[in-house]
mmCIF file of C-alpha atoms and ligand atoms in Angstrom:
data_model
loop_
_atom_site.group_PDB
_atom_site.id
_atom_site.type_symbol
_atom_site.label_atom_id
_atom_site.label_comp_id
_atom_site.label_asym_id
_atom_site.label_seq_id
_atom_site.Cartn_x
_atom_site.Cartn_y
_atom_site.Cartn_z
ATOM 1 C CA MET F 1290 194.716 68.320 12.535
ATOM 2 C CA SER F 1291 192.013 65.771 11.972
ATOM 3 C CA LYS F 1292 194.418 62.763 10.735
ATOM 4 C CA ILE F 1293 196.912 62.338 13.433
ATOM 5 C CA ARG F 1294 199.514 59.604 12.164
ATOM 6 C CA ILE F 1295 201.780 59.277 15.038
ATOM 7 C CA PRO F 1296 200.858 59.371 18.714
ATOM 8 C CA SER F 1297 200.789 62.285 20.723
ATOM 9 C CA ILE F 1298 204.102 62.294 22.510
ATOM 10 C CA PRO F 1299 204.461 60.012 25.683
ATOM 11 C CA ALA F 1300 206.262 61.113 28.699
ATOM 12 C CA SER F 1301 208.896 58.802 27.682
ATOM 13 C CA GLU F 1302 210.052 60.746 24.792
ATOM 14 C CA ILE F 1303 210.286 63.975 26.846
ATOM 15 C CA THR F 1304 212.876 62.282 28.980
ATOM 16 C CA SER F 1305 214.699 61.184 26.021
ATOM 17 C CA GLU F 1306 214.743 64.564 24.715
ATOM 18 C CA ALA F 1307 216.227 65.798 27.887
ATOM 19 C CA VAL F 1308 218.935 63.189 27.590
ATOM 20 C CA TRP F 1309 219.709 64.244 24.569
ATOM 21 C CA LEU F 1310 220.166 67.561 25.533
ATOM 22 C CA SER F 1311 222.133 66.781 28.698
ATOM 23 C CA ARG F 1312 224.375 64.632 26.507
ATOM 24 C CA ARG F 1313 225.189 67.492 24.125
ATOM 25 C CA LYS F 1314 225.843 69.556 26.825
ATOM 26 C CA TRP F 1315 228.425 67.179 28.126
ATOM 27 C CA LEU F 1316 230.007 66.773 24.964
ATOM 28 C CA GLN F 1317 229.983 70.837 24.675
ATOM 29 C CA GLN F 1318 232.159 70.722 27.898
ATOM 30 C CA ALA F 1319 234.296 67.614 26.869
ATOM 31 C CA GLY F 1320 235.258 69.870 23.763
ATOM 32 C CA ALA F 1321 236.776 68.717 20.454
ATOM 33 C CA GLY F 1322 239.197 66.302 22.125
ATOM 34 C CA ALA F 1323 236.283 63.868 22.420
ATOM 35 C CA LEU F 1324 235.110 64.345 19.005
ATOM 36 C CA ALA F 1325 238.605 63.329 17.986
ATOM 37 C CA LEU F 1326 238.411 60.055 19.854
ATOM 38 C CA GLY F 1327 234.967 58.960 18.162
ATOM 39 C CA ALA F 1328 232.470 60.227 20.994
ATOM 40 C CA GLY F 1329 229.922 61.222 18.536
ATOM 41 C CA GLY F 1330 229.461 57.763 17.466
ATOM 42 C CA LEU F 1331 228.958 56.610 21.120
ATOM 43 C CA LEU F 1332 226.456 59.306 21.760
ATOM 44 C CA SER F 1333 224.301 58.962 18.771
ATOM 45 C CA SER F 1334 220.888 59.965 19.459
ATOM 46 C CA PRO F 1335 218.421 57.537 20.557
ATOM 47 C CA ARG F 1336 215.546 56.216 18.043
ATOM 48 C CA SER F 1337 212.548 58.113 19.005
ATOM 49 C CA THR F 1338 209.135 56.812 19.022
ATOM 50 C CA LEU F 1339 208.055 60.085 17.505
ATOM 51 C CA ALA F 1340 209.798 59.314 14.345
ATOM 52 C CA ALA F 1341 207.555 58.984 11.430
ATOM 53 C CA ALA F 1342 207.546 55.422 9.593
ATOM 54 C CA SER F 1343 209.753 57.002 6.690
ATOM 55 C CA GLN F 1344 212.290 58.255 9.214
ATOM 56 C CA SER F 1345 215.606 56.212 10.194
ATOM 57 C CA VAL F 1346 218.613 56.854 12.499
ATOM 58 C CA LEU F 1347 221.183 58.980 11.012
ATOM 59 C CA PRO F 1348 224.185 59.252 13.200
ATOM 60 C CA ALA F 1349 225.830 62.738 13.133
ATOM 61 C CA THR F 1350 228.935 64.037 15.082
ATOM 62 C CA PRO F 1351 228.265 67.312 16.884
ATOM 63 C CA ASN F 1352 230.516 70.080 15.559
ATOM 64 C CA PRO F 1353 231.267 72.326 18.385
ATOM 65 C CA ASP F 1354 231.939 75.191 16.073
ATOM 66 C CA TYR F 1355 227.987 75.484 15.376
ATOM 67 C CA TRP F 1356 226.742 74.938 18.920
ATOM 68 C CA LEU F 1357 224.222 77.470 20.294
ATOM 69 C CA SER F 1358 223.375 77.955 23.943
ATOM 70 C CA ASN F 1359 219.796 78.682 23.228
ATOM 71 C CA LYS F 1360 216.971 76.406 24.085
ATOM 72 C CA LEU F 1361 216.176 73.849 21.106
ATOM 73 C CA THR F 1362 212.761 73.810 19.672
ATOM 74 C CA SER F 1363 211.093 70.536 20.630
ATOM 75 C CA GLU F 1364 211.305 67.997 17.994
ATOM 76 C CA LYS F 1365 207.370 67.817 17.942
ATOM 77 C CA ASP F 1366 207.302 71.786 17.037
ATOM 78 C CA VAL F 1367 210.069 71.230 14.310
ATOM 79 C CA SER F 1368 208.362 68.701 12.619
ATOM 80 C CA SER F 1369 204.702 69.640 13.082
ATOM 81 C CA TYR F 1370 204.568 73.703 12.628
ATOM 82 C CA ASN F 1371 205.764 74.062 9.071
ATOM 83 C CA ASN F 1372 206.088 76.291 6.086
ATOM 84 C CA TYR F 1373 205.969 73.697 2.811
ATOM 85 C CA TYR F 1374 203.542 75.200 0.483
ATOM 86 C CA GLU F 1375 203.242 72.274 -1.761
ATOM 87 C CA PHE F 1376 201.280 70.505 0.695
ATOM 88 C CA GLY F 1377 198.918 73.478 1.814
ATOM 89 C CA THR F 1378 199.637 77.097 3.476
ATOM 90 C CA GLY F 1379 198.450 75.883 6.829
ATOM 91 C CA LYS F 1380 201.329 75.311 9.430
ATOM 92 C CA SER F 1381 200.034 71.748 10.115
ATOM 93 C CA ASP F 1382 199.219 71.091 6.265
ATOM 94 C CA PRO F 1383 202.948 69.814 5.817
ATOM 95 C CA PHE F 1384 202.441 67.202 8.826
ATOM 96 C CA GLU F 1385 199.252 66.083 7.768
ATOM 97 C CA TYR F 1386 200.026 65.290 4.083
ATOM 98 C CA ALA F 1387 203.751 64.993 3.391
ATOM 99 C CA HIS F 1388 204.064 61.447 4.492
ATOM 100 C CA LYS F 1389 202.622 60.834 0.646
ATOM 101 C CA MET F 1390 205.802 62.187 -0.768
ATOM 102 C CA GLU F 1391 207.888 59.423 -2.346
ATOM 103 C CA THR F 1392 211.629 60.167 -1.435
ATOM 104 C CA ARG F 1393 213.050 56.949 -3.073
ATOM 105 C CA PRO F 1394 214.597 56.562 -5.589
ATOM 106 C CA TRP F 1395 215.831 60.151 -5.739
ATOM 107 C CA THR F 1396 218.508 61.871 -7.628
ATOM 108 C CA VAL F 1397 220.117 65.474 -7.429
ATOM 109 C CA SER F 1398 221.262 66.737 -10.838
ATOM 110 C CA VAL F 1399 224.045 69.046 -10.495
ATOM 111 C CA GLU F 1400 224.559 71.008 -13.833
ATOM 112 C CA GLY F 1401 225.088 74.361 -15.476
ATOM 113 C CA GLU F 1402 228.451 76.246 -15.403
ATOM 114 C CA VAL F 1403 230.148 73.417 -14.344
ATOM 115 C CA ALA F 1404 233.212 71.313 -15.563
ATOM 116 C CA LYS F 1405 231.923 68.045 -14.458
ATOM 117 C CA PRO F 1406 227.836 67.989 -14.222
ATOM 118 C CA ARG F 1407 226.711 64.924 -12.530
ATOM 119 C CA THR F 1408 223.703 63.237 -11.130
ATOM 120 C CA PHE F 1409 224.102 62.007 -7.714
ATOM 121 C CA ASP F 1410 221.859 59.383 -6.031
ATOM 122 C CA ILE F 1411 220.736 60.701 -2.729
ATOM 123 C CA ASP F 1412 222.295 57.608 -1.004
ATOM 124 C CA ASP F 1413 225.387 58.607 -2.452
ATOM 125 C CA LEU F 1414 225.113 62.103 -1.361
ATOM 126 C CA LEU F 1415 224.729 60.682 2.266
ATOM 127 C CA LYS F 1416 228.245 59.292 1.910
ATOM 128 C CA LEU F 1417 230.063 62.097 0.389
ATOM 129 C CA ALA F 1418 231.214 63.703 3.755
ATOM 130 C CA PRO F 1419 231.049 63.037 7.350
ATOM 131 C CA ILE F 1420 227.463 63.849 8.683
ATOM 132 C CA GLU F 1421 227.880 66.641 11.308
ATOM 133 C CA GLU F 1422 225.092 68.024 13.716
ATOM 134 C CA ARG F 1423 224.853 71.634 13.679
ATOM 135 C CA ILE F 1424 222.530 73.907 15.895
ATOM 136 C CA TYR F 1425 221.053 76.833 13.697
ATOM 137 C CA ARG F 1426 218.792 79.554 14.099
ATOM 138 C CA LEU F 1427 215.936 79.605 11.735
ATOM 139 C CA ARG F 1428 214.034 82.487 11.395
ATOM 140 C CA CYS F 1429 210.962 82.964 9.007
ATOM 141 C CA VAL F 1430 210.002 86.052 7.227
ATOM 142 C CA GLU F 1431 206.722 85.699 9.278
ATOM 143 C CA ALA F 1432 208.530 86.796 12.521
ATOM 144 C CA TRP F 1433 208.623 83.377 14.114
ATOM 145 C CA SER F 1434 211.767 81.363 14.718
ATOM 146 C CA MET F 1435 213.061 78.279 15.969
ATOM 147 C CA VAL F 1436 216.657 76.808 16.802
ATOM 148 C CA ILE F 1437 217.080 73.459 14.959
ATOM 149 C CA PRO F 1438 219.617 70.673 15.481
ATOM 150 C CA TRP F 1439 220.252 69.720 11.915
ATOM 151 C CA SER F 1440 222.458 66.679 10.227
ATOM 152 C CA GLY F 1441 224.551 67.287 7.084
ATOM 153 C CA TYR F 1442 227.485 68.858 5.691
ATOM 154 C CA SER F 1443 228.344 72.193 3.760
ATOM 155 C CA LEU F 1444 227.206 72.749 0.430
ATOM 156 C CA SER F 1445 230.455 73.728 -0.766
ATOM 157 C CA THR F 1446 231.581 70.062 -0.420
ATOM 158 C CA LEU F 1447 229.151 69.070 -3.007
ATOM 159 C CA LEU F 1448 229.817 72.037 -5.281
ATOM 160 C CA LYS F 1449 233.734 71.360 -5.391
ATOM 161 C CA GLN F 1450 232.957 67.880 -6.758
ATOM 162 C CA VAL F 1451 231.367 69.513 -10.003
ATOM 163 C CA GLU F 1452 234.342 71.916 -10.364
ATOM 164 C CA PRO F 1453 232.114 75.440 -10.939
ATOM 165 C CA THR F 1454 233.708 77.434 -13.936
ATOM 166 C CA SER F 1455 234.398 81.027 -13.759
ATOM 167 C CA LYS F 1456 230.855 81.875 -15.093
ATOM 168 C CA ALA F 1457 229.231 80.202 -12.170
ATOM 169 C CA LYS F 1458 228.320 83.507 -10.412
ATOM 170 C CA TYR F 1459 224.814 82.237 -9.092
ATOM 171 C CA ILE F 1460 223.366 79.022 -8.037
ATOM 172 C CA GLU F 1461 219.509 77.956 -8.388
ATOM 173 C CA PHE F 1462 217.697 75.372 -6.092
ATOM 174 C CA VAL F 1463 214.855 73.635 -7.912
ATOM 175 C CA THR F 1464 212.543 71.599 -5.656
ATOM 176 C CA ALA F 1465 210.207 68.724 -6.101
ATOM 177 C CA VAL F 1466 206.965 68.569 -7.827
ATOM 178 C CA GLN F 1467 204.919 65.411 -7.325
ATOM 179 C CA PRO F 1468 201.282 66.324 -8.605
ATOM 180 C CA LYS F 1469 199.697 63.095 -7.046
ATOM 181 C CA ASN F 1470 201.304 63.338 -3.673
ATOM 182 C CA MET F 1471 201.284 67.341 -3.206
ATOM 183 C CA PRO F 1472 197.811 68.648 -2.447
ATOM 184 C CA GLY F 1473 199.109 72.270 -2.344
ATOM 185 C CA LEU F 1474 200.299 72.430 -6.069
ATOM 186 C CA ASP F 1475 196.480 73.166 -6.860
ATOM 187 C CA ASP F 1476 197.062 76.537 -5.154
ATOM 188 C CA ARG F 1477 198.694 79.117 -7.711
ATOM 189 C CA ILE F 1478 200.200 81.189 -5.265
ATOM 190 C CA ILE F 1479 203.456 80.164 -6.106
ATOM 191 C CA ASN F 1480 204.773 79.238 -9.955
ATOM 192 C CA TRP F 1481 206.104 75.696 -9.395
ATOM 193 C CA PRO F 1482 208.512 74.208 -8.778
ATOM 194 C CA TYR F 1483 209.621 76.173 -5.707
ATOM 195 C CA ARG F 1484 212.866 77.682 -6.793
ATOM 196 C CA GLU F 1485 215.407 79.579 -4.662
ATOM 197 C CA GLY F 1486 218.935 81.030 -5.331
ATOM 198 C CA LEU F 1487 222.136 82.302 -4.008
ATOM 199 C CA ARG F 1488 225.051 84.081 -5.111
ATOM 200 C CA ILE F 1489 227.830 81.736 -5.436
ATOM 201 C CA ASP F 1490 230.085 83.124 -2.471
ATOM 202 C CA GLU F 1491 226.957 82.809 -0.549
ATOM 203 C CA ALA F 1492 226.321 79.128 -1.583
ATOM 204 C CA MET F 1493 230.430 78.242 -0.933
ATOM 205 C CA HIS F 1494 230.256 80.009 2.642
ATOM 206 C CA PRO F 1495 230.600 77.064 5.264
ATOM 207 C CA LEU F 1496 227.431 77.974 6.970
ATOM 208 C CA THR F 1497 225.315 77.140 3.916
ATOM 209 C CA MET F 1498 224.183 73.507 4.736
ATOM 210 C CA LEU F 1499 223.028 70.468 2.816
ATOM 211 C CA VAL F 1500 220.615 68.961 5.261
ATOM 212 C CA PHE F 1501 219.714 65.238 5.434
ATOM 213 C CA GLY F 1502 218.611 64.827 8.666
ATOM 214 C CA VAL F 1503 217.241 66.454 12.206
ATOM 215 C CA TYR F 1504 217.263 65.435 15.655
ATOM 216 C CA GLY F 1505 219.764 62.395 15.165
ATOM 217 C CA LYS F 1506 217.418 61.009 12.352
ATOM 218 C CA THR F 1507 216.466 61.443 8.570
ATOM 219 C CA LEU F 1508 214.427 64.610 7.912
ATOM 220 C CA PRO F 1509 210.684 63.877 8.165
ATOM 221 C CA ASN F 1510 209.113 64.711 4.834
ATOM 222 C CA GLN F 1511 207.683 67.649 5.983
ATOM 223 C CA ASN F 1512 211.027 69.324 6.723
ATOM 224 C CA GLY F 1513 212.206 68.528 3.175
ATOM 225 C CA ALA F 1514 213.120 64.937 2.789
ATOM 226 C CA PRO F 1515 215.449 63.730 1.723
ATOM 227 C CA MET F 1516 217.650 66.977 1.096
ATOM 228 C CA ARG F 1517 217.142 70.472 1.670
ATOM 229 C CA VAL F 1518 219.482 73.248 2.387
ATOM 230 C CA ALA F 1519 219.671 75.729 5.454
ATOM 231 C CA ILE F 1520 221.247 79.045 5.197
ATOM 232 C CA PRO F 1521 220.838 80.421 8.630
ATOM 233 C CA TRP F 1522 221.540 83.956 8.248
ATOM 234 C CA LYS F 1523 218.332 84.250 5.676
ATOM 235 C CA TYR F 1524 214.630 84.419 6.164
ATOM 236 C CA GLY F 1525 213.741 80.634 6.040
ATOM 237 C CA PHE F 1526 212.235 80.973 2.615
ATOM 238 C CA LYS F 1527 215.542 80.946 0.991
ATOM 239 C CA SER F 1528 216.136 77.348 2.490
ATOM 240 C CA GLY F 1529 214.404 75.181 -0.444
ATOM 241 C CA LYS F 1530 213.076 71.958 0.586
ATOM 242 C CA SER F 1531 213.466 68.591 -1.281
ATOM 243 C CA ILE F 1532 215.886 69.631 -3.886
ATOM 244 C CA VAL F 1533 216.207 67.679 -7.160
ATOM 245 C CA LYS F 1534 218.453 69.993 -9.201
ATOM 246 C CA ILE F 1535 221.200 72.344 -8.661
ATOM 247 C CA ARG F 1536 221.924 74.715 -11.325
ATOM 248 C CA LEU F 1537 224.875 77.242 -11.568
ATOM 249 C CA VAL F 1538 224.420 79.798 -13.779
ATOM 250 C CA GLU F 1539 225.914 83.478 -14.789
ATOM 251 C CA LYS F 1540 222.818 85.710 -14.113
ATOM 252 C CA MET F 1541 220.910 85.960 -10.876
ATOM 253 C CA PRO F 1542 218.104 83.542 -10.936
ATOM 254 C CA ALA F 1543 213.926 84.156 -10.870
ATOM 255 C CA THR F 1544 213.221 82.759 -7.662
ATOM 256 C CA SER F 1545 209.743 81.892 -6.528
ATOM 257 C CA TRP F 1546 208.840 84.443 -3.563
ATOM 258 C CA VAL F 1547 210.418 87.275 -5.829
ATOM 259 C CA GLU F 1548 208.179 86.548 -8.919
ATOM 260 C CA THR F 1549 205.153 86.180 -6.712
ATOM 261 C CA ALA F 1550 205.643 89.183 -4.615
ATOM 262 C CA PRO F 1551 208.831 91.424 -5.311
ATOM 263 C CA GLN F 1552 207.776 94.267 -3.381
ATOM 264 C CA GLU F 1553 207.919 91.967 -0.361
ATOM 265 C CA TYR F 1554 210.770 89.566 -0.831
ATOM 266 C CA GLY F 1555 214.123 90.125 -2.387
ATOM 267 C CA PHE F 1556 216.915 87.879 -3.752
ATOM 268 C CA TYR F 1557 219.028 88.297 -0.583
ATOM 269 C CA ALA F 1558 216.455 88.181 2.040
ATOM 270 C CA ASN F 1559 219.194 88.488 4.881
ATOM 271 C CA VAL F 1560 217.569 88.740 8.174
ATOM 272 C CA ASN F 1561 217.648 92.026 8.913
ATOM 273 C CA PRO F 1562 215.986 93.779 12.145
ATOM 274 C CA GLN F 1563 216.287 97.176 10.343
ATOM 275 C CA VAL F 1564 214.249 96.422 7.365
ATOM 276 C CA ALA F 1565 210.603 95.863 8.035
ATOM 277 C CA HIS F 1566 208.535 93.918 5.458
ATOM 278 C CA PRO F 1567 205.973 96.240 4.103
ATOM 279 C CA ARG F 1568 203.346 94.906 6.171
ATOM 280 C CA TRP F 1569 204.951 94.179 9.380
ATOM 281 C CA SER F 1570 208.127 94.836 11.416
ATOM 282 C CA GLN F 1571 211.116 92.474 11.314
ATOM 283 C CA ALA F 1572 212.437 93.858 14.875
ATOM 284 C CA THR F 1573 211.400 90.907 17.091
ATOM 285 C CA GLU F 1574 210.312 87.471 16.629
ATOM 286 C CA ARG F 1575 208.227 84.609 18.607
ATOM 287 C CA ARG F 1576 210.110 81.656 19.404
ATOM 288 C CA ILE F 1577 207.971 78.565 18.639
ATOM 289 C CA GLY F 1578 207.416 76.673 21.593
ATOM 290 C CA ASP F 1579 207.946 79.345 24.229
ATOM 291 C CA GLY F 1580 204.122 79.886 24.636
ATOM 292 C CA PHE F 1581 202.099 82.581 23.400
ATOM 293 C CA PHE F 1582 202.361 84.956 26.019
ATOM 294 C CA ALA F 1583 206.067 84.697 26.445
ATOM 295 C CA PRO F 1584 208.058 88.128 25.658
ATOM 296 C CA ARG F 1585 209.311 88.201 21.861
ATOM 297 C CA VAL F 1586 212.979 87.800 21.293
ATOM 298 C CA GLU F 1587 214.642 90.373 19.460
ATOM 299 C CA THR F 1588 215.865 89.533 15.880
ATOM 300 C CA LEU F 1589 219.592 89.916 15.533
ATOM 301 C CA MET F 1590 221.360 91.323 12.271
ATOM 302 C CA PHE F 1591 221.829 88.520 10.031
ATOM 303 C CA ASN F 1592 219.931 86.227 12.178
ATOM 304 C CA GLY F 1593 223.007 86.421 14.632
ATOM 305 C CA TYR F 1594 225.338 85.143 12.164
ATOM 306 C CA ALA F 1595 226.935 88.752 11.418
ATOM 307 C CA GLU F 1596 230.557 87.933 12.585
ATOM 308 C CA GLN F 1597 230.551 85.083 9.904
ATOM 309 C CA VAL F 1598 228.861 86.679 6.901
ATOM 310 C CA SER F 1599 228.674 90.602 7.037
ATOM 311 C CA SER F 1600 231.995 90.914 4.813
ATOM 312 C CA LEU F 1601 229.794 89.250 2.191
ATOM 313 C CA TYR F 1602 227.760 92.307 1.551
ATOM 314 C CA ALA F 1603 230.312 94.979 2.068
ATOM 315 C CA GLY F 1604 229.627 98.026 0.426
ATOM 316 C CA MET F 1605 226.108 96.792 -0.311
ATOM 317 C CA ASP F 1606 222.897 99.013 0.354
ATOM 318 C CA LEU F 1607 221.064 96.386 2.409
ATOM 319 C CA ARG F 1608 217.866 98.487 2.223
ATOM 320 C CA LYS F 1609 217.982 98.146 -1.487
ATOM 321 C CA ASN F 1610 219.018 94.815 -1.390
ATOM 322 C CA TYR F 1611 216.502 93.200 0.789
HETATM 323 N N1 MTE Z 2286 209.886 73.526 -1.436
HETATM 324 C C1 MTE Z 2286 209.713 74.378 -0.310
HETATM 325 N N2 MTE Z 2286 210.728 74.705 0.334
HETATM 326 C C2 MTE Z 2286 210.597 75.592 1.605
HETATM 327 C C3 MTE Z 2286 209.323 76.066 1.785
HETATM 328 C C4 MTE Z 2286 207.922 75.657 0.950
HETATM 329 O O1 MTE Z 2286 207.075 76.330 0.909
HETATM 330 N N3 MTE Z 2286 208.634 74.811 -0.139
HETATM 331 N N4 MTE Z 2286 208.974 76.877 2.649
HETATM 332 C C5 MTE Z 2286 210.084 77.732 3.122
HETATM 333 C C6 MTE Z 2286 210.070 78.734 4.118
HETATM 334 S S1 MTE Z 2286 208.890 79.971 4.107
HETATM 335 C C7 MTE Z 2286 210.417 78.324 5.462
HETATM 336 S S2 MTE Z 2286 210.341 79.451 6.831
HETATM 337 C C8 MTE Z 2286 211.298 77.143 5.801
HETATM 338 C C9 MTE Z 2286 210.630 76.019 6.837
HETATM 339 O O2 MTE Z 2286 211.580 75.038 7.198
HETATM 340 P P1 MTE Z 2286 210.911 74.119 8.250
HETATM 341 O O3 MTE Z 2286 209.560 73.619 7.856
HETATM 342 O O4 MTE Z 2286 211.842 72.767 8.286
HETATM 343 O O5 MTE Z 2286 211.319 74.790 9.636
HETATM 344 O O6 MTE Z 2286 211.391 76.132 4.334
HETATM 345 C C10 MTE Z 2286 211.241 76.753 3.155
HETATM 346 N N5 MTE Z 2286 211.623 76.024 2.125
HETATM 347 MO MO1 MO Z 2287 209.196 80.953 6.129
#
């Protein structure tokens, strides 16, 4: 990286992350009772010196239903090793260039097959429901992975506000295009804007999360500020960043990666160690931060969320519907 905008992590930062972790462990042991007493507020994460200027504290209450015992990917890796092609295809391009993106004012319009279409201001979306912290696995189709503490709430909370009609069978996410601020748009690999989609039952599943923050702060731009989705049982490319429009539709929407390379990327894109990408295996993954020589981790069916989501695909041939 040529232009480093934030200082390298001082020792104090490492300590605060360790403290953050032990607080979460304590909370885990204390259980849900502590949550009822409002412990989440007392334990809100310390402001980090790593935060980009645009980030602010976003208090979030840890939700023990989405706790994972895996070691978290460091805040530094989460915010400096990214895929966000609007800023370039290199892993450090988003870190280097995304600060130019304008994230206020920001609205998200929710439209299509809904009884009450509406345009929401991002600051109203932040107040729509209590912000929870959930630890999710993220598995990129490129066979690397992370474990990330996201802040937000289930997408279903927003969708219920607009009352989907019986014709709403699918949902489409449309993400931001800011020609002056996104140097990667010159690259025509993707037909911009970056678009993704889900079946409506996948979108309504409680695991499907609207994300506003990470590590106790609002999202850094490179992670999809001011709002992105996280669908932890699917390959990372399904989780669109910096969403501006959500459309409920009757037919399966065209999505960017399916348009770009349909032989390689399917609409479903469920993490599946048994179905290889045409050019590489999906059986194992490299955990970012573990070091280059660390043993690879076995990839789990539905990224470890089979118990929660496999019923969504009962009777489907997951080799054909990849
Ligand atoms: N708008 C947009 N969203 C996107 C992408 C992108 O290039 N543009 N990349 C996807 C891919 S391939 C992955 S793995 C995740 C990465 O999220 P992270 O950088 O927050 O870890 O974002 C997804 N969302
Ligand atoms: Mo990815």
